[in-house]
CSV table of C-alpha atoms in Angstrom, one decimal:
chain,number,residue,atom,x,y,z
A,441,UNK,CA,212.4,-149.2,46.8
A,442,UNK,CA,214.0,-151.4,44.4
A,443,UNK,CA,213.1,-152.4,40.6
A,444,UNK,CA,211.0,-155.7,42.1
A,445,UNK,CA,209.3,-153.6,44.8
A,446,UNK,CA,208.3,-150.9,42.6
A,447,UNK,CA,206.6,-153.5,40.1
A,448,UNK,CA,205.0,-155.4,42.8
A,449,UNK,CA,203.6,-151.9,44.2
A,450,UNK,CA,202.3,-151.2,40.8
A,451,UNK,CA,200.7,-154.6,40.7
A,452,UNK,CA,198.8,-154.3,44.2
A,453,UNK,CA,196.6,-150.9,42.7
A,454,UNK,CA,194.8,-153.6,40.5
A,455,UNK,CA,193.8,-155.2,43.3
A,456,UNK,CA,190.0,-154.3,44.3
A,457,UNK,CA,188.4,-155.5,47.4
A,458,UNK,CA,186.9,-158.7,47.5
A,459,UNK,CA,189.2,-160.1,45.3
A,460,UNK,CA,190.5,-163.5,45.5
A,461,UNK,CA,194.0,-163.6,44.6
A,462,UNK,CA,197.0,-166.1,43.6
A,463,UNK,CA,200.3,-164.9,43.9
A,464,UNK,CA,202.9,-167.2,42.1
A,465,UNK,CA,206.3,-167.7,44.0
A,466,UNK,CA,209.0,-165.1,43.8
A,467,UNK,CA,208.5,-161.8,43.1
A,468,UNK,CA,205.0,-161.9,42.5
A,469,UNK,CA,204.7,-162.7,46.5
A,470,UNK,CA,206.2,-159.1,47.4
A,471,UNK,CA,203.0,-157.8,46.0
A,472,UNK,CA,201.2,-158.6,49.1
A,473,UNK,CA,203.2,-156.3,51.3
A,474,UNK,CA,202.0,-153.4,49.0
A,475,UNK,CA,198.1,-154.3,50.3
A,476,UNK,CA,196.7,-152.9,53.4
A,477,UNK,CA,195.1,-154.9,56.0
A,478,UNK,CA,191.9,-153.3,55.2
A,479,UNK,CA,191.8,-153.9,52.0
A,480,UNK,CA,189.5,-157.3,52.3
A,481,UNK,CA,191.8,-159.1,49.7
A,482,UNK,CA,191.6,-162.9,50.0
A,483,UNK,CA,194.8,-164.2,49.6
A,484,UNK,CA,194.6,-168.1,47.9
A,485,UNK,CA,197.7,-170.7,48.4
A,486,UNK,CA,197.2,-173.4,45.8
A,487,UNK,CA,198.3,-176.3,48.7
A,488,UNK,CA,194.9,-175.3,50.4
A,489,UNK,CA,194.4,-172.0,52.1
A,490,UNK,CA,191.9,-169.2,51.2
A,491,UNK,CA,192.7,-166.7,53.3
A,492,UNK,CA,196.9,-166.7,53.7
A,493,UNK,CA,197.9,-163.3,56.3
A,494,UNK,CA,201.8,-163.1,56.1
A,495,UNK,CA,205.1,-165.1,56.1
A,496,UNK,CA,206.0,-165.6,59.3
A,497,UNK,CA,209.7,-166.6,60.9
A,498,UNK,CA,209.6,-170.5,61.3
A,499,UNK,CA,210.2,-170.3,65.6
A,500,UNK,CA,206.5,-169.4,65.8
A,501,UNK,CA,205.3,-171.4,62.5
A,502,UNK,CA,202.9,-174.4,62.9
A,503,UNK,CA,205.1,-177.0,60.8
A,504,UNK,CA,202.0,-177.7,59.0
A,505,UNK,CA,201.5,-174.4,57.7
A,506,UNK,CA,202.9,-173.4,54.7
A,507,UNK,CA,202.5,-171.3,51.4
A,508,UNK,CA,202.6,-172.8,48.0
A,509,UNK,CA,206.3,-171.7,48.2
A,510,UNK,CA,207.2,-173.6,50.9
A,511,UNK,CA,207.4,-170.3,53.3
A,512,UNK,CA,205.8,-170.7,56.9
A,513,UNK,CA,202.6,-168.1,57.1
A,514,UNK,CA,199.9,-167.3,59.4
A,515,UNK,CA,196.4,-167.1,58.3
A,516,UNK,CA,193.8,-164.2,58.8
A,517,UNK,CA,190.7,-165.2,61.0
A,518,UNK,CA,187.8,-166.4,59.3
A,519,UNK,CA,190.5,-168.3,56.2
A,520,UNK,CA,189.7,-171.6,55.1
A,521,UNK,CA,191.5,-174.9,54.4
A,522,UNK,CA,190.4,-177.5,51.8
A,523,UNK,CA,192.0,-180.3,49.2
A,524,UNK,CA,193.8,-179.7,46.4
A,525,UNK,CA,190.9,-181.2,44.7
A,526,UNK,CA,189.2,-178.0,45.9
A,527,UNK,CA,192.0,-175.7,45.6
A,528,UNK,CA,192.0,-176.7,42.1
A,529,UNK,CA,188.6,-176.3,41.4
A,530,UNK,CA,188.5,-172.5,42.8
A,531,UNK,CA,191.6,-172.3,40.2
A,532,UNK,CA,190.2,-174.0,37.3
A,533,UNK,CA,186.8,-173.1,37.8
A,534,UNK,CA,187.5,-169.3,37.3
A,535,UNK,CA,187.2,-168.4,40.9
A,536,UNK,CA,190.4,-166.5,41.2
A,537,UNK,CA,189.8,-163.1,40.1
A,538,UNK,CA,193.6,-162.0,39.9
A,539,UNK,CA,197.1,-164.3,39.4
A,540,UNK,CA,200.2,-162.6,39.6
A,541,UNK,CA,202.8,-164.7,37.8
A,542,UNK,CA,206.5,-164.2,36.9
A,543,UNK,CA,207.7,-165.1,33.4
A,544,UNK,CA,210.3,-165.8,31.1
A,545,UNK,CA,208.9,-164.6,28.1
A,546,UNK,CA,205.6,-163.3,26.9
A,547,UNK,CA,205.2,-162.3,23.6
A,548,UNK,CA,203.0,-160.1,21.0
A,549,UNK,CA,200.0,-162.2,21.4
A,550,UNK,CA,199.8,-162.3,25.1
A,551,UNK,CA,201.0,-165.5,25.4
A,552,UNK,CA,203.0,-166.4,28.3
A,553,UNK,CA,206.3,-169.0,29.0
A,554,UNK,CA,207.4,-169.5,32.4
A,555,UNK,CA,208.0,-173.1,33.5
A,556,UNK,CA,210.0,-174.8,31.2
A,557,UNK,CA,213.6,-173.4,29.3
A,558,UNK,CA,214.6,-177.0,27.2
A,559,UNK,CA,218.4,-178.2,29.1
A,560,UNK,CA,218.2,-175.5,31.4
A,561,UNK,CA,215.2,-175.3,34.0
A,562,UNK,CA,213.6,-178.2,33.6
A,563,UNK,CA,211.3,-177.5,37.0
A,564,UNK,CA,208.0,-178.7,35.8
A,565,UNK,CA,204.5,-176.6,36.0
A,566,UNK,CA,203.1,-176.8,38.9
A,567,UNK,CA,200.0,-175.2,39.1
A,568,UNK,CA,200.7,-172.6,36.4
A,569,UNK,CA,199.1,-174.0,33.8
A,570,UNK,CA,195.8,-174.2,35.5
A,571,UNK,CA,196.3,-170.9,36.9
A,572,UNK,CA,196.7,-168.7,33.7
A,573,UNK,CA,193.4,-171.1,32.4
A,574,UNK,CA,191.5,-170.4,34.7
A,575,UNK,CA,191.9,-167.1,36.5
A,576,UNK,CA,189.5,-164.2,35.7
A,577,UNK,CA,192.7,-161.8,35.4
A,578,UNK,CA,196.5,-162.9,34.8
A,579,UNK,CA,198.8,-160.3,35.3
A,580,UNK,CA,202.9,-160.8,34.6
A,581,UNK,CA,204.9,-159.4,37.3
A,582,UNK,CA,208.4,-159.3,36.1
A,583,UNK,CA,211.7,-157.4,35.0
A,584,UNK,CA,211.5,-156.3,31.5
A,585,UNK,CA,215.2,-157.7,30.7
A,586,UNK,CA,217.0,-161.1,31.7
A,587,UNK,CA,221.1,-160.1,32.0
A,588,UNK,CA,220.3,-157.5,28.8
A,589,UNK,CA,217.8,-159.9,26.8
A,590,UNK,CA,214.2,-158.8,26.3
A,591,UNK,CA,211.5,-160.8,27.6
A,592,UNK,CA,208.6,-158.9,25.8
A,593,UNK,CA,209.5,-160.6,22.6
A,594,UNK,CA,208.0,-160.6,18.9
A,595,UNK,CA,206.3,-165.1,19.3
A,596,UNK,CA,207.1,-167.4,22.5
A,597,UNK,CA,210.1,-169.6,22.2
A,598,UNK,CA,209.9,-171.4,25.3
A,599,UNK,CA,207.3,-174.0,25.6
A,600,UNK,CA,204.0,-172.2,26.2
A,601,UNK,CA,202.0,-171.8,30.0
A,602,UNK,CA,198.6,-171.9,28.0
A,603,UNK,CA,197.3,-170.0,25.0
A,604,UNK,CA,195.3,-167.6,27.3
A,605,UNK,CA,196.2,-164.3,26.7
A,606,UNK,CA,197.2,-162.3,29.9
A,607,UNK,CA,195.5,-159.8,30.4
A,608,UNK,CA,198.2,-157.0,31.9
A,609,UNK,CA,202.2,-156.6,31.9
A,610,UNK,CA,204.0,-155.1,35.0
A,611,UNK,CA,208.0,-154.5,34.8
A,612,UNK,CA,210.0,-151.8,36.4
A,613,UNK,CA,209.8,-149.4,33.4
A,614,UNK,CA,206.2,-150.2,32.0
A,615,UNK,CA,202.7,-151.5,32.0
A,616,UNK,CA,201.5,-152.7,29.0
A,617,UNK,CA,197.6,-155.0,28.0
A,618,UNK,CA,197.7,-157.3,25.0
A,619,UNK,CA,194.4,-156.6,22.9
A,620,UNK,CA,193.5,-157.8,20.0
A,621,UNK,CA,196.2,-155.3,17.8
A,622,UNK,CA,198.9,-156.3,19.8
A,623,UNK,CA,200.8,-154.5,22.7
A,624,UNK,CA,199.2,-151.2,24.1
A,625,UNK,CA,201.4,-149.5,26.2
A,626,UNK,CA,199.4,-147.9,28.9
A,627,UNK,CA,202.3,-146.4,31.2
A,628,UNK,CA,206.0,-145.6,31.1
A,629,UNK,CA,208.3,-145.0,33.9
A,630,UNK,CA,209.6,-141.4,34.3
A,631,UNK,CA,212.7,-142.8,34.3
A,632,UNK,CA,213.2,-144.3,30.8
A,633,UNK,CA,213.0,-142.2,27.3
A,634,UNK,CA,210.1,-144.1,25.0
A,635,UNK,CA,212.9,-144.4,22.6
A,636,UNK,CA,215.2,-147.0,25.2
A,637,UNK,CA,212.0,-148.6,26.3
A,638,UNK,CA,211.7,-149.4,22.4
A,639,UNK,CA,215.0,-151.0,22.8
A,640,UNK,CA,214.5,-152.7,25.3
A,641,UNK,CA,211.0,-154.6,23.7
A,642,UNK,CA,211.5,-157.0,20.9
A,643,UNK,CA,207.7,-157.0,20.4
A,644,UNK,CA,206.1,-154.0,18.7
A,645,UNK,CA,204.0,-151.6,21.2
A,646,UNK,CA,201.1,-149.7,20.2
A,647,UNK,CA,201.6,-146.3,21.7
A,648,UNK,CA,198.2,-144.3,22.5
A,649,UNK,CA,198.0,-140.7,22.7
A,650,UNK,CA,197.2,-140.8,26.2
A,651,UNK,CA,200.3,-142.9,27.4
A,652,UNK,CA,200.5,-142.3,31.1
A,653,UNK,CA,203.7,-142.4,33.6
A,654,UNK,CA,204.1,-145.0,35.9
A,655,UNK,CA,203.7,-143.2,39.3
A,656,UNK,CA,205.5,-144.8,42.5
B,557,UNK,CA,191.8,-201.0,60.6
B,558,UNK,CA,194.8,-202.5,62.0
B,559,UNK,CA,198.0,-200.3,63.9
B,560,UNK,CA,201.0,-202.1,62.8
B,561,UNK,CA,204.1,-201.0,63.1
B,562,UNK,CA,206.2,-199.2,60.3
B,563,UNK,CA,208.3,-202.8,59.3
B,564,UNK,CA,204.9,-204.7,58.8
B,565,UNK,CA,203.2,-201.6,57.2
B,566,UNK,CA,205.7,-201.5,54.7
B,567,UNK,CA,205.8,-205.4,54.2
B,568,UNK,CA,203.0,-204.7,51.8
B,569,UNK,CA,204.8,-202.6,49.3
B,570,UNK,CA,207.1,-205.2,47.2
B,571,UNK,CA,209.6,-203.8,44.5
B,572,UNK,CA,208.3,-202.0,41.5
B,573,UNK,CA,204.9,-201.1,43.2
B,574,UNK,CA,203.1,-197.8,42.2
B,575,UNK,CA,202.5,-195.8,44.8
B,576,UNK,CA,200.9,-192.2,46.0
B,577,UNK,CA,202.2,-190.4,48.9
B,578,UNK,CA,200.5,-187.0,49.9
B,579,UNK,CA,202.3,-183.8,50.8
B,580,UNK,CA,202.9,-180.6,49.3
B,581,UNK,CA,207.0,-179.7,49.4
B,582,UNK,CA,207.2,-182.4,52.5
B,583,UNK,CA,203.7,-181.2,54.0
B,584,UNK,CA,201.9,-184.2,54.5
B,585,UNK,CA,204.0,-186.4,53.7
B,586,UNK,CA,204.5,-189.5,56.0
B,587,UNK,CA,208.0,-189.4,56.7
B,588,UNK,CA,208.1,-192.8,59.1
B,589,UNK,CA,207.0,-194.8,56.1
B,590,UNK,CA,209.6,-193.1,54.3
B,591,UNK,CA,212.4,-194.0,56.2
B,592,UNK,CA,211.3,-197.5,56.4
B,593,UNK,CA,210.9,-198.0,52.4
B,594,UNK,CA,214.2,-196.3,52.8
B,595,UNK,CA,215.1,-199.3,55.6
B,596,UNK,CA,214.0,-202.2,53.8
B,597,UNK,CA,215.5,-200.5,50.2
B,598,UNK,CA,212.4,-201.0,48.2
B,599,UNK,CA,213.3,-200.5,44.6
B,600,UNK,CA,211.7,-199.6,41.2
B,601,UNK,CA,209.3,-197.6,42.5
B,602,UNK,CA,206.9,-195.5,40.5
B,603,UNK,CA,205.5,-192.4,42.9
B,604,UNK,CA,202.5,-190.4,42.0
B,605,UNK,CA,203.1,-187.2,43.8
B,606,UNK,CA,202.6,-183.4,44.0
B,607,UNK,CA,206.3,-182.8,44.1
B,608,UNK,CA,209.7,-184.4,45.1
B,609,UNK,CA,210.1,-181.4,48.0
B,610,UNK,CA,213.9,-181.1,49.4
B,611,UNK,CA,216.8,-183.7,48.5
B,612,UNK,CA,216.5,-184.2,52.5
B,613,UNK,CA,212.6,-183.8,52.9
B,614,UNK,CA,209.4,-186.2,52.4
B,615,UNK,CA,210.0,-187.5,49.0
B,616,UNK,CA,213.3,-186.1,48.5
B,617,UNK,CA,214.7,-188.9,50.4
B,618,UNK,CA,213.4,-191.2,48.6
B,619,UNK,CA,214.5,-190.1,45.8
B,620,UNK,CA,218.3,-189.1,47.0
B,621,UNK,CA,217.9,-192.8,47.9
B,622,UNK,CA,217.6,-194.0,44.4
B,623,UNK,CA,214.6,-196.3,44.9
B,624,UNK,CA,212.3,-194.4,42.4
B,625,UNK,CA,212.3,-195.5,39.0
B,626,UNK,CA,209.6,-193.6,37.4
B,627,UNK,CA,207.8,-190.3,39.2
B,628,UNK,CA,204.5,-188.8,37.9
B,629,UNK,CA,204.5,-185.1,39.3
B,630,UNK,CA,204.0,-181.5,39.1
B,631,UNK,CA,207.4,-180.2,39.9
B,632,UNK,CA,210.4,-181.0,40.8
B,633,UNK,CA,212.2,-177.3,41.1
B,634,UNK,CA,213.2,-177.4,44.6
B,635,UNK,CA,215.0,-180.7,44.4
B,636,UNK,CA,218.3,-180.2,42.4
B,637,UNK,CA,218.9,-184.7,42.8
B,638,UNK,CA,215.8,-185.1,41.3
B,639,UNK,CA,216.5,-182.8,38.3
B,640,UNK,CA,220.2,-184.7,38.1
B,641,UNK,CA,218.4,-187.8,37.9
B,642,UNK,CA,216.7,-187.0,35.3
B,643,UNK,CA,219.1,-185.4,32.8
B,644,UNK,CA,221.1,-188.2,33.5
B,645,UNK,CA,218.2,-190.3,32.8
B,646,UNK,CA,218.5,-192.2,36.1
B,647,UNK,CA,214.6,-191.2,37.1
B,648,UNK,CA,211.9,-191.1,34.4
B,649,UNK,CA,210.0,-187.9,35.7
B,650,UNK,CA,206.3,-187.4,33.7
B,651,UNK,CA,205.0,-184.2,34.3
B,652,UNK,CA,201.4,-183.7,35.1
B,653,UNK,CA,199.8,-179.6,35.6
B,654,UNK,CA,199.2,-180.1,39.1
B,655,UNK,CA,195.1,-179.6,38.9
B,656,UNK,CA,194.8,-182.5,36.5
B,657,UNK,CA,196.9,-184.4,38.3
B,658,UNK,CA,195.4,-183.9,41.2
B,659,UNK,CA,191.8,-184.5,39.3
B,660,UNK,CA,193.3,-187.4,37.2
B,661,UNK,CA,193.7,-189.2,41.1
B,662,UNK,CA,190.0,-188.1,42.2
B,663,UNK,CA,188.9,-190.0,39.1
B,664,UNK,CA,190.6,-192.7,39.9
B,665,UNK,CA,189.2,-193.0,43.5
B,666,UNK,CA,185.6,-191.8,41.7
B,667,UNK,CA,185.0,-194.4,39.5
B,668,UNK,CA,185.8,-192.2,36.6
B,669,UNK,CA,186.9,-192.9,33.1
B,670,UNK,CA,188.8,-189.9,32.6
B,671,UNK,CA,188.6,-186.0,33.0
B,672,UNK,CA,188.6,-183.3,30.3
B,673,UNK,CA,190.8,-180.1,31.4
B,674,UNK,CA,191.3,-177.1,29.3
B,675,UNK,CA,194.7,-176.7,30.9
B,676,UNK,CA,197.3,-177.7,28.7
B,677,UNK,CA,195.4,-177.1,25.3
B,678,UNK,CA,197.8,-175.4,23.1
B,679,UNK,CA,200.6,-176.6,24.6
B,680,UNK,CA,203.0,-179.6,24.7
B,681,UNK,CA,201.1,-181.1,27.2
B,682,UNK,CA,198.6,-181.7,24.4
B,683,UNK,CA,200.9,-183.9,22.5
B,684,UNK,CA,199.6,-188.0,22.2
B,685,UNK,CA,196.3,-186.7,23.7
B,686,UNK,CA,192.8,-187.0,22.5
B,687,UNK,CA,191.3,-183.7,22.5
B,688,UNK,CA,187.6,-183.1,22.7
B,689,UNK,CA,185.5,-179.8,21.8
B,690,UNK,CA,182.7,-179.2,23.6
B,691,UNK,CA,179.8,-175.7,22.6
B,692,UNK,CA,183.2,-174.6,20.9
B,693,UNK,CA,185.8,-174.8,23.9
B,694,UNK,CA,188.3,-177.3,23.7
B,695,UNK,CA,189.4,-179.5,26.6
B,696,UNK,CA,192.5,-182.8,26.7
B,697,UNK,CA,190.9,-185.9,27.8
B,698,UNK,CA,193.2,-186.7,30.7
B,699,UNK,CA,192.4,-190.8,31.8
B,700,UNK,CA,191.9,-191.3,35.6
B,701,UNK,CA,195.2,-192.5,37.5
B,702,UNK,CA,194.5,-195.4,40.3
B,703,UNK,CA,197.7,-196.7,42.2
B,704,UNK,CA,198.5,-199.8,44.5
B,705,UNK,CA,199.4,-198.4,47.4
B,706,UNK,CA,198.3,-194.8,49.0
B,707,UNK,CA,201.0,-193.6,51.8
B,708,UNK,CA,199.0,-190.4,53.5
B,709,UNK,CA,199.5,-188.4,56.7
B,710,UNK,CA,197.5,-187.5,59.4
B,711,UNK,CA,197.5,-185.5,62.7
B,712,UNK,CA,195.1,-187.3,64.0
B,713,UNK,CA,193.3,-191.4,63.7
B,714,UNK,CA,190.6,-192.6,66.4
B,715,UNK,CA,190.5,-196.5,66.6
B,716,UNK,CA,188.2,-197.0,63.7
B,717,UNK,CA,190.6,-195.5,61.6
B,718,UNK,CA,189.2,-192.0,61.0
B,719,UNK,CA,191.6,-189.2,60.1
B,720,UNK,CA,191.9,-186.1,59.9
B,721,UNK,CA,194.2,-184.1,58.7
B,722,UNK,CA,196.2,-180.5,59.8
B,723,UNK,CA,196.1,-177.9,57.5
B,724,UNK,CA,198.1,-177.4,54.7
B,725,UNK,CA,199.4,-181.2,55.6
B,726,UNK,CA,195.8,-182.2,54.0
B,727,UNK,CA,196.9,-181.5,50.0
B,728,UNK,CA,196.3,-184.9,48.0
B,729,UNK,CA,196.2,-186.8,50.9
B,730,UNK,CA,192.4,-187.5,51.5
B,731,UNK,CA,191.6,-188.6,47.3
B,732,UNK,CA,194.5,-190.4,47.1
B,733,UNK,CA,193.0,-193.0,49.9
B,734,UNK,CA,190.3,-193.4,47.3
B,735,UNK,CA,192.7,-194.3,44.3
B,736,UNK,CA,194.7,-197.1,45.7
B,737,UNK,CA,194.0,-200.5,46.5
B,738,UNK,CA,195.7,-200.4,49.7
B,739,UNK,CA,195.5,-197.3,52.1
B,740,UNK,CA,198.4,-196.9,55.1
B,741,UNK,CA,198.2,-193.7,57.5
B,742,UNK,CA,201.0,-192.6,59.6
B,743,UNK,CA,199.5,-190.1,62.1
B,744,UNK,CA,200.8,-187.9,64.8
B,745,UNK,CA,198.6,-189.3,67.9
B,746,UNK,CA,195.9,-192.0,68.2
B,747,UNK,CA,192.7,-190.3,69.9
B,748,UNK,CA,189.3,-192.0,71.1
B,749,UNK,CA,186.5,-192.9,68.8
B,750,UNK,CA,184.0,-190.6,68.9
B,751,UNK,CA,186.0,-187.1,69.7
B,752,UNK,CA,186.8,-186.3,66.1
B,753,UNK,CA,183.7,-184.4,65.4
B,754,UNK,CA,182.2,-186.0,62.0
B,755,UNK,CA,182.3,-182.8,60.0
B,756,UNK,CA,186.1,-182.5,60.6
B,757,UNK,CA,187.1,-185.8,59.2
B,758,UNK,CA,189.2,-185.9,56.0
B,759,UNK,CA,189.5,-189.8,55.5
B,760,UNK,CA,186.8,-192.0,56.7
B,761,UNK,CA,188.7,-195.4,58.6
B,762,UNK,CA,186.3,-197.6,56.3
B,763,UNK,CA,188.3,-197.2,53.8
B,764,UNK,CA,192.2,-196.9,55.9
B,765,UNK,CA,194.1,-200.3,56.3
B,766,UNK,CA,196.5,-199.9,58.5
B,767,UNK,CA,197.9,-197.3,60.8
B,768,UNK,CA,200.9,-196.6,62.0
B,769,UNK,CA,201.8,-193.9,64.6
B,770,UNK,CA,204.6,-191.7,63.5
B,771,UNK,CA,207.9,-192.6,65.3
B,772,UNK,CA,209.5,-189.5,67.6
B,773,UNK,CA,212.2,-189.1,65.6
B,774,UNK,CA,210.1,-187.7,62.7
């Protein structure tokens, strides 16, 4: 398993049946293959679909059926198709009981940047913005570095997602809940000495007594 | 509701119209009518849209084109022409969270002054907006958006003009019939009136001017 498969692994045991769930594009979508079939988790695609199986290779795709990535995908029986009037409204409306999102940075407060870096990506939002509104749960699926630099950083300095504050952080070597103090680490990886995490983290972490490993 | 064919359905669109064409990343997106703006080079554009898809998909070639002046949109990541454009300040690109957007266009069609969305609130999508508090939560006032002309896609039209639509091809498609003035529908087959159950239609032919059926090439 590599660094993204072992975050989206840790990312699926939050999942709880019944569940409605947005998975934002990139690594956030490997968290699906870490879900059993029986699970009952309803898997929502922002272009329309409640109910979104698996990516399928585009010889047996219907051209007309795609993810909010753009990847072809067959749908469980029983899913659903609707507007993006719709869509939006499950988003918005706090329907969603889990997003997974990437990020670029999220800082002491919770607060979360991921669709904008000023001259650089200049991508647009999509539906991320309404997505971290909206959603009952928003947890950050992402690598705890960029080429060496920290994304878990002291304040945002990327134009701001929303002023929500997430509710969960998921990287290779931690998980970590923004509360009111600030950063609570809840897990470490085995393979990482509190010490290098720490160096790792520009933002402060509150470390319990009861800090757990991260079990793969 | 008339069938016409791509040339006269397009001979309603003159330069600088606004226009909103459906589709999510090409989904839904009526790529006959496309080609023919592309045809007839109709210029100045302004396009309400999801996204600007592929530099050779849906929108994309309308873009790669150069016949938009102005798009209002949700993203543009997954066209690398339309982000050129617009640091070299070729394209004016507005970007619009992709549920108010898409609720700023059901306004529009609705009769609606406006919408108030917490999405955005502390960000700089706030900035020149009113902002409203309501029992202590805060929401942007976002004004309804209407356009001249609404380019959607179909799978299917019977001969009074009823559509409906296949499934993730549906997207903005059926609200942005309601928020233009003029509505043209390029569909994948004409079927009888009368075997589109009425639950399963998506745009009622009432309100569809013209259709035109998608040419084999697309």
């Amino acid at each position: 398993m590599n660094e993204k498969e072992r975050i989206a692994k840790r990312v699926a045991k939050e999942l709880k049946p019944g569940n409605i769930v947005n998975l934002g594009i990139g690594l956030p979508t490997l968290v699906s293959n870490f879900v059993s079939k029986d699970a009952e988790i309803f898997f929502q695609g922002e272009n329309g679909i409640l109910g979104i199986a698996s990516e399928i290779p585009e010889e047996i795709s219907n051209p007309n059926l795609i993810n909010a990535g753009g990847k072809y995908v067959d749908i469980i029986p029983g899913a659903m198709i609707f507007d993006s009037a719709f869509s939006f409204a499950l988003i918005r409306g706090g329907h969603i009981d889990v997003t997974v999102l990437g990020a670029f940075q999220v800082d002491q407060e919770g607060h979360l940047a991921n669709w904008m870096v000023p001259g650089k990506v200049i991508a647009g939002m999509g539906g991320a913005m309404d997505l971290v509104t909206g959603a009952k749960k928003v947890i950050i699926a992402m690598t705890h570095t960029s080429k060496g630099t920290p994304k878990i950083i002291k304040k945002c300095s990327l134009p701001l997602t929303s002023i929500r504050r997430v509710d969960l952080i998921v990287t290779e070597f931690s998980v970590i809940e923004p509360t009111d103090n600030g950063l609570l680490l809840k897990e470490i990886s085995p393979d990482i000495t509190l010490e290098e995490l720490k160096e790792i983290t520009e933002a402060e972490l509150i470390v319990p007594d009861d800090l757990k490993l991260m079990e793969f | 509701m008339k069938i016409v064919s791509p040339q006269e359905a397009i001979s309603f669109i003159s330069e600088g119209t606004t226009l909103m064409i459906g589709g999510f990343l090409g989904v839904g997106t009526p790529e006959t009518l496309i080609d023919e703006l592309i045809n007839k080079r109709k210029s100045n554009l302004t396009v309400i849209c999801n996204d600007t898809s592929f530099e050779d998909k849906g929108i994309g070639r309308l873009i790669a084109s150069k016949l938009v002046k102005k798009v209002i949109t949700s993203h543009i990541g997954t066209n690398k022409e339309t982000q050129r454009q617009c640091i070299e300040n070729e394209l004016e690109v507005e970007f619009v969270p992709q549920g108010t957007l898409i609720e700023q266009i059901r306004a529009g069609g609705a009769g609606l002054g406006g919408i108030l969305t917490p999405t955005g609130i502390g960000t700089i999508r706030e900035k020149n907006k009113q902002l409203i508090e309501i029992e202590g939560k805060k929401y942007i006032l976002e004004k309804a958006l209407r356009g001249r002309v609404a380019l959607v896609k179909s799978s299917k039209a019977d001969h009074l003009g009823n559509l409906q639509c296949s499934f993730t091809a549906r997207n903005f498609n059926p609200v942005m019939a309601l928020a233009c003035d003029i509505v043209i529908a390029e569909v994948d087959e004409l079927v009888p009136t009368g075997s589109i159950c009425p639950d399963e239609i998506h745009i009622p032919g009432a309100i569809v001017d013209y259709v035109v059926i998608r040419s084999e090439k697309r």
